[in-house]
């Protein structure tokens, strides 16, 4: 592979204008597709498909038997009154009547219920809460926004003594506009690049290609989304991941290019060599990220597959740009890629040698410390990761958060007020009863259901036209994500056949959400197994070792645990509520653990490849294990630290977003990258390699013979150079 990529780099260098123009044409073509697709109005809204679950199958069955219930009746909002006194008192009742009169005149409102109407009251038993419903018809997106803003104005201008909250939301949740944090992350990334290279122009080229890659990737995704619906979360994940890996991949190849220039190679040869060696590692690292993201399809959820594929496309674009556009721009850059000090040294004839020993520095000193004290380093690193992962023991997940994802909104306040006074009336369970004895056993079923724990009310059953299927609505005491509600669903299912002649099924939005959450947790276990197998296989091929892949995978799992633990502490416990702008205090969304595992796997394999491949290179050149660790660590450590720092600040910028999903993904990735790069790869890996010694590189001979040679070190390039070198003339 290194030979092929070397030819790609040399071609891109020689025909640099062709490569630049080709990418500009690709970018323009994608913009054209996006504009043409956007004007056709053919995409519509993204839909979420979920695998069949007991609740979803029961819902389909219920809609067949009770077709009237499956028809939509338009959008609704709720006005929740929580005044200082009794809602039925004349003064407060008159004020409520005035608000309801104003509500009936709001744009789009077709009807308003009166909670104080004796024929259909909606008042709590103690008289402290009343709920009115505003009914709308079918609305367009523009009407949804305008009508909801009008209702919000009514709620905000209502007398404070009435404690009015607006329940529900006509406007679908979407991603807000980028905030200053994302821009600050890019600026800090540029500063880190400038410090790493000692050259502003080299840092600028690196960042320019990464940003251009994000642009190409996003326009490509949006072009697809203009023809087929795609969700906002896919765009957020693709943008943050594309920017982070784009900067890192360019950094690795550009760093190798600078070393080749310092060794005395011509610009074109240095481009080819850097693309053939570091480019091979970039391809391997990029493929691991892409495989991990595409493997999200094991969750069997359309939006998860969509997010994974979109992010994988962004990573693919970053890899292709690093292998083609970067070599072209490196040819333009030439010796200006070096710092002024390095250029002057080159002019004096002071060449840098790949084989020469690195001067002492922070990374060499740190590597020596870890190698000389492997047990202490190993214990300290593992202890930190375990402590960070401890909050994971109380992790709660939910497919969606009832009442909205922001606890500070009026929508959430209204939901909680109704929940406290009326129980789970907003999210009831529906029990479907089928069998030969439905009519005769219906009363017993109702009594048995009413006797279950956490049941607040059992609404009398409704029979279908043939009277062979009935449905009962159950109002639970708790909300849809409370543990007692989940236990109630399972309790009903456990007693599904207790009454002879009938069978029970539980459905409704609450039961479906519980099933979806459990399905995602089961998918997470399956996905972790898939990722672990992929990790070990890929690393065995790359490093031709059995122990290193196992150690690397265990380290990855530890960093994932730290990411989960920190995410629970911040977004579930609310530890950084004053720092993180996104709402906190809710359970983690069920999709977050899957996404974190997939993305962190790819990034962890990046760091493993770039660090250990250098150590392996030194070991294959004949160094003793500990000397190879020190030397490889000193060479790859600074670049790895710069790459991880850049990734952390990019994710930190996204973590300051007000959008809960985007911020939680970015924060989890930020912590996971920090744990994996600075603890797993820079502490645990050298410590374990030091303890394992030569056995770290052991592999059965039969396996060694059948494995393909990835050649990250570029040995085939060395052989090619020796063949092309002029042979000395024979004398005699």
XYZ file of C-alpha atoms in Angstrom, residues 291-690:
400
model
C -15.950 0.799 9.632
C -16.901 1.709 13.196
C -19.411 4.323 12.026
C -20.994 2.165 9.333
C -21.249 -0.679 11.860
C -23.863 1.443 13.691
C -26.362 -0.271 11.415
C -26.391 -3.144 13.934
C -28.740 -0.952 16.000
C -31.315 -1.410 13.214
C -32.524 2.172 13.654
C -32.749 4.336 10.563
C -31.523 7.558 12.183
C -28.520 5.787 13.769
C -27.541 4.291 10.414
C -28.040 7.695 8.807
C -25.793 9.414 11.363
C -23.109 6.758 11.015
C -23.055 6.819 7.222
C -23.070 10.630 7.087
C -20.148 10.872 9.506
C -18.322 8.079 7.638
C -18.689 10.069 4.412
C -17.174 13.132 6.098
C -14.220 11.016 7.303
C -13.774 9.510 3.827
C -13.584 12.997 2.322
C -10.948 13.957 4.913
C -8.838 10.906 4.020
C -9.075 11.552 0.275
C -8.125 15.198 0.720
C -5.139 14.245 2.884
C -3.898 11.863 0.160
C -4.462 14.153 -2.847
C -5.064 17.837 -2.137
C -2.546 17.997 0.726
C 0.324 16.620 -1.427
C -0.558 19.160 -4.111
C -0.439 22.038 -1.631
C 2.719 20.660 -0.005
C 4.392 20.999 -3.414
C 3.297 24.646 -3.504
C 4.459 25.049 0.092
C 7.922 23.554 -0.400
C 10.535 24.501 2.192
C 8.184 27.073 3.694
C 6.621 24.146 5.547
C 9.685 24.266 7.810
C 10.278 26.787 10.530
C 12.840 29.513 9.897
C 15.303 27.771 12.228
C 14.929 24.472 10.379
C 15.406 26.166 6.980
C 18.616 27.810 8.142
C 19.912 24.477 9.460
C 19.146 22.908 6.095
C 21.046 25.695 4.308
C 24.075 24.949 6.496
C 23.914 21.317 5.429
C 22.680 20.027 8.805
C 20.464 17.113 7.838
C 18.005 15.323 10.085
C 18.308 11.529 10.026
C 15.437 9.127 10.654
C 17.849 6.861 12.458
C 19.501 9.441 14.688
C 18.637 9.538 18.340
C 16.112 12.151 19.354
C 17.293 14.960 21.586
C 15.967 15.068 25.092
C 12.571 16.676 25.411
C 9.354 16.522 27.370
C 8.026 13.475 25.526
C 11.324 11.560 25.763
C 11.489 12.363 29.459
C 7.889 11.270 29.982
C 8.424 8.090 27.984
C 11.508 7.240 30.037
C 9.609 7.853 33.274
C 6.803 5.483 32.258
C 9.200 2.819 30.942
C 11.318 2.946 34.121
C 8.262 2.821 36.428
C 5.741 0.715 34.519
C 3.841 -0.698 37.508
C 3.318 2.687 39.180
C 2.280 4.251 35.871
C -0.070 1.394 35.057
C -1.733 1.484 38.479
C -2.160 5.275 38.478
C -3.559 5.359 34.930
C -6.057 2.555 35.507
C -7.143 4.089 38.825
C -7.901 7.463 37.197
C -9.950 5.858 34.436
C -11.902 3.676 36.871
C -12.708 6.653 39.121
C -13.859 8.654 36.094
C -16.079 5.742 35.031
C -17.766 5.279 38.452
C -20.769 7.557 37.720
C -21.660 5.148 34.909
C -23.111 2.845 37.591
C -26.079 5.217 37.933
C -26.489 5.895 34.207
C -30.106 6.197 33.088
C -31.105 6.304 29.466
C -34.291 7.272 27.654
C -35.260 7.199 23.999
C -36.720 10.690 24.388
C -37.350 13.030 27.295
C -41.034 13.801 27.945
C -41.925 17.445 28.191
C -38.930 18.537 26.115
C -35.189 18.221 26.575
C -34.744 21.500 28.464
C -35.862 21.432 32.131
C -35.993 25.256 32.230
C -38.695 25.706 29.570
C -42.367 26.442 30.129
C -43.156 23.256 28.185
C -41.275 21.149 30.739
C -42.775 23.048 33.671
C -46.281 22.434 32.344
C -45.561 18.733 31.843
C -44.222 18.310 35.379
C -47.137 20.200 36.948
C -49.632 17.874 35.273
C -47.523 14.835 36.175
C -47.401 15.802 39.848
C -51.178 16.315 40.116
C -52.607 13.824 37.633
C -49.888 11.163 37.363
C -49.027 9.802 33.912
C -52.218 11.037 32.252
C -50.107 12.615 29.477
C -48.426 9.307 28.682
C -50.881 6.472 29.422
C -50.379 2.793 28.774
C -52.821 0.989 26.506
C -53.529 -2.676 27.144
C -54.905 -4.663 24.211
C -56.969 -7.727 25.185
C -57.640 -10.520 22.695
C -59.042 -14.031 22.972
C -62.196 -16.128 23.036
C -63.297 -14.906 26.473
C -62.824 -11.144 26.158
C -66.376 -10.142 27.090
C -66.691 -12.597 29.979
C -63.263 -11.990 31.532
C -62.986 -8.256 30.924
C -64.066 -7.256 34.428
C -61.489 -9.586 36.009
C -58.743 -8.209 33.776
C -59.649 -4.665 34.834
C -59.532 -5.623 38.525
C -56.173 -7.383 38.113
C -54.687 -4.403 36.310
C -55.984 -1.961 38.916
C -54.312 -4.043 41.645
C -50.837 -3.711 40.116
C -48.272 -1.422 41.718
C -47.882 2.101 40.260
C -51.351 2.098 38.671
C -53.229 5.306 39.416
C -56.362 4.717 37.347
C -57.842 2.137 34.974
C -60.149 3.667 32.373
C -63.120 1.375 31.530
C -62.496 -0.888 28.551
C -63.595 -0.189 24.984
C -64.644 -3.061 22.700
C -64.172 -3.247 18.944
C -67.068 -3.748 16.555
C -66.891 -7.558 16.756
C -66.458 -7.488 20.553
C -63.536 -9.923 20.375
C -60.841 -7.319 21.109
C -60.826 -4.752 23.896
C -58.481 -2.021 24.970
C -57.977 -0.562 28.411
C -56.211 2.720 29.135
C -54.050 2.724 32.259
C -52.879 5.952 33.903
C -49.611 5.154 35.708
C -48.544 7.036 38.808
C -45.193 8.017 37.317
C -43.882 9.447 34.086
C -42.881 7.455 31.000
C -39.176 7.277 31.910
C -39.643 6.468 35.604
C -38.443 3.068 36.751
C -41.821 2.238 38.276
C -43.522 2.786 34.908
C -41.033 0.468 33.208
C -41.654 -2.115 35.940
C -45.399 -1.755 35.376
C -45.040 -2.506 31.654
C -43.027 -5.640 32.415
C -45.457 -6.673 35.156
C -48.383 -6.558 32.684
C -46.399 -8.590 30.170
C -45.455 -11.145 32.823
C -49.178 -11.615 33.537
C -50.242 -11.558 29.888
C -51.776 -15.054 30.023
C -52.798 -15.262 33.673
C -56.514 -14.959 32.841
C -57.647 -18.017 30.900
C -59.007 -17.341 27.438
C -57.434 -13.900 26.914
C -53.995 -12.520 26.072
C -52.712 -9.053 26.986
C -50.338 -6.761 25.078
C -49.089 -3.341 26.182
C -48.707 -0.483 23.719
C -48.883 3.297 23.530
C -46.171 5.914 23.192
C -44.779 5.183 26.652
C -44.472 1.424 26.094
C -42.916 1.982 22.659
C -40.342 4.379 24.158
C -39.473 1.827 26.862
C -39.028 -0.889 24.225
C -36.872 1.383 22.067
C -34.615 2.244 24.990
C -34.156 -1.430 25.844
C -33.516 -2.297 22.197
C -30.786 0.324 21.996
C -29.141 -0.990 25.152
C -29.189 -4.500 23.689
C -27.795 -3.107 20.436
C -25.030 -1.416 22.451
C -23.886 -4.759 23.850
C -23.923 -6.301 20.382
C -22.102 -3.294 18.967
C -19.369 -3.405 21.626
C -18.761 -7.076 20.805
C -18.556 -6.243 17.087
C -16.187 -3.344 17.747
C -13.916 -5.441 19.983
C -13.657 -8.164 17.336
C -12.961 -5.610 14.593
C -10.371 -3.894 16.783
C -8.435 -7.044 17.511
C -8.491 -8.253 13.886
C -7.362 -4.916 12.451
C -4.575 -4.460 14.963
C -3.330 -8.038 14.512
C -2.998 -7.328 10.785
C -1.298 -3.985 11.352
C 1.149 -4.846 14.158
C 1.547 -8.597 13.551
C 1.108 -9.235 17.267
C -1.479 -10.952 19.439
C -0.935 -9.194 22.767
C -0.799 -5.588 21.574
C -4.320 -5.729 20.038
C -5.750 -7.143 23.270
C -4.032 -4.486 25.387
C -5.119 -1.725 22.996
C -8.731 -2.895 23.056
C -8.844 -3.056 26.856
C -7.482 0.481 26.947
C -10.196 1.583 24.533
C -12.901 0.113 26.776
C -11.436 1.968 29.767
C -11.526 5.278 27.895
C -15.138 4.602 26.851
C -16.020 3.983 30.502
C -14.450 7.320 31.457
C -16.443 9.036 28.698
C -19.696 7.478 29.908
C -18.969 8.354 33.533
C -18.147 11.981 32.799
C -21.232 12.313 30.581
C -23.444 10.998 33.395
C -21.867 13.385 35.921
C -22.381 16.409 33.669
C -25.584 15.805 31.716
C -27.469 13.596 34.183
C -26.193 14.936 37.501
C -25.647 18.510 36.271
C -22.118 18.992 37.668
C -21.114 21.637 35.081
C -24.462 23.359 34.739
C -22.795 26.785 35.046
C -20.232 25.998 32.315
C -22.053 23.867 29.729
C -24.785 25.886 28.012
C -26.855 22.849 27.005
C -29.652 21.787 29.402
C -28.679 19.260 32.045
C -30.429 17.042 34.545
C -32.094 14.573 32.168
C -31.275 10.915 31.500
C -28.818 10.293 28.680
C -30.481 9.762 25.338
C -30.312 6.103 24.355
C -28.443 6.862 21.143
C -25.525 8.571 22.928
C -23.697 5.456 24.239
C -23.809 3.852 20.783
C -22.413 6.957 19.119
C -19.670 7.408 21.701
C -18.537 3.801 21.370
C -18.438 3.994 17.573
C -16.626 7.302 17.223
C -14.223 6.763 20.128
C -13.247 3.383 18.718
C -12.153 4.952 15.471
C -10.262 7.763 17.186
C -8.609 5.391 19.673
C -7.360 3.235 16.811
C -5.970 6.409 15.194
C -3.801 7.112 18.223
C -2.826 3.465 18.591
C -1.670 3.329 14.977
C 0.318 6.572 15.063
C 2.006 5.808 18.396
C 2.749 2.088 18.293
C 3.686 1.971 14.592
C 6.670 4.209 15.423
C 7.622 1.979 18.359
C 7.297 -1.058 16.097
C 9.500 0.641 13.493
C 12.251 1.238 16.048
C 11.967 -2.346 17.309
C 12.253 -3.780 13.791
C 15.419 -1.741 13.293
C 17.040 -3.796 16.052
C 16.463 -1.731 19.195
C 15.760 -3.428 22.496
C 12.101 -3.198 23.580
C 12.552 -0.424 26.162
C 14.844 1.599 23.906
C 12.343 1.206 21.047
C 9.533 2.468 23.288
C 11.547 5.536 24.329
C 12.619 6.325 20.770
C 9.224 5.715 19.175
C 7.541 7.624 21.966
C 9.867 10.610 21.510
C 9.186 10.685 17.740
C 5.416 10.168 17.664
C 4.471 11.551 21.081
C 4.615 15.279 20.234
C 2.498 14.827 17.103
C 0.003 12.655 18.990
C -0.261 15.250 21.783
C -0.862 18.001 19.224
C -3.446 15.896 17.370
C -5.323 14.980 20.565
C -5.220 18.569 21.824
C -6.687 19.796 18.551
C -9.422 17.181 18.662
C -10.219 18.065 22.281
C -10.535 21.814 21.622
C -12.674 21.201 18.525
C -15.039 18.976 20.500
C -14.964 21.415 23.425
C -16.196 24.140 21.081
C -19.168 22.012 20.055
C -19.769 21.068 23.715
C -20.628 24.717 24.463
C -23.614 24.519 22.103
C -27.115 25.092 23.494
C -28.286 22.017 21.564
C -28.477 19.201 24.108
C -27.806 16.304 21.739
C -24.884 17.968 19.964
C -23.329 19.191 23.211
C -23.622 15.782 24.917
C -22.028 14.008 21.937
C -19.186 16.548 21.779
C -18.561 16.472 25.539
C -18.450 12.673 25.624
C -16.020 12.642 22.705
C -13.875 15.342 24.321
C -13.499 13.350 27.551
C -13.035 10.065 25.675
C -10.283 11.500 23.470
C -8.503 13.046 26.449
C -8.668 9.774 28.393
C -7.564 7.652 25.461
C -4.744 9.869 24.204
C -3.238 11.153 27.433
C -3.810 8.172 29.727
C -4.324 5.028 27.646
C -1.864 5.714 24.805
C 0.700 7.873 26.647
C 0.708 5.997 29.960
C -0.860 2.535 29.832
C 0.501 1.469 26.419
C 4.203 2.256 27.061
C 3.929 0.827 30.583
C 2.433 -2.445 29.348
C 4.844 -2.682 26.407
C 7.702 -2.221 28.844
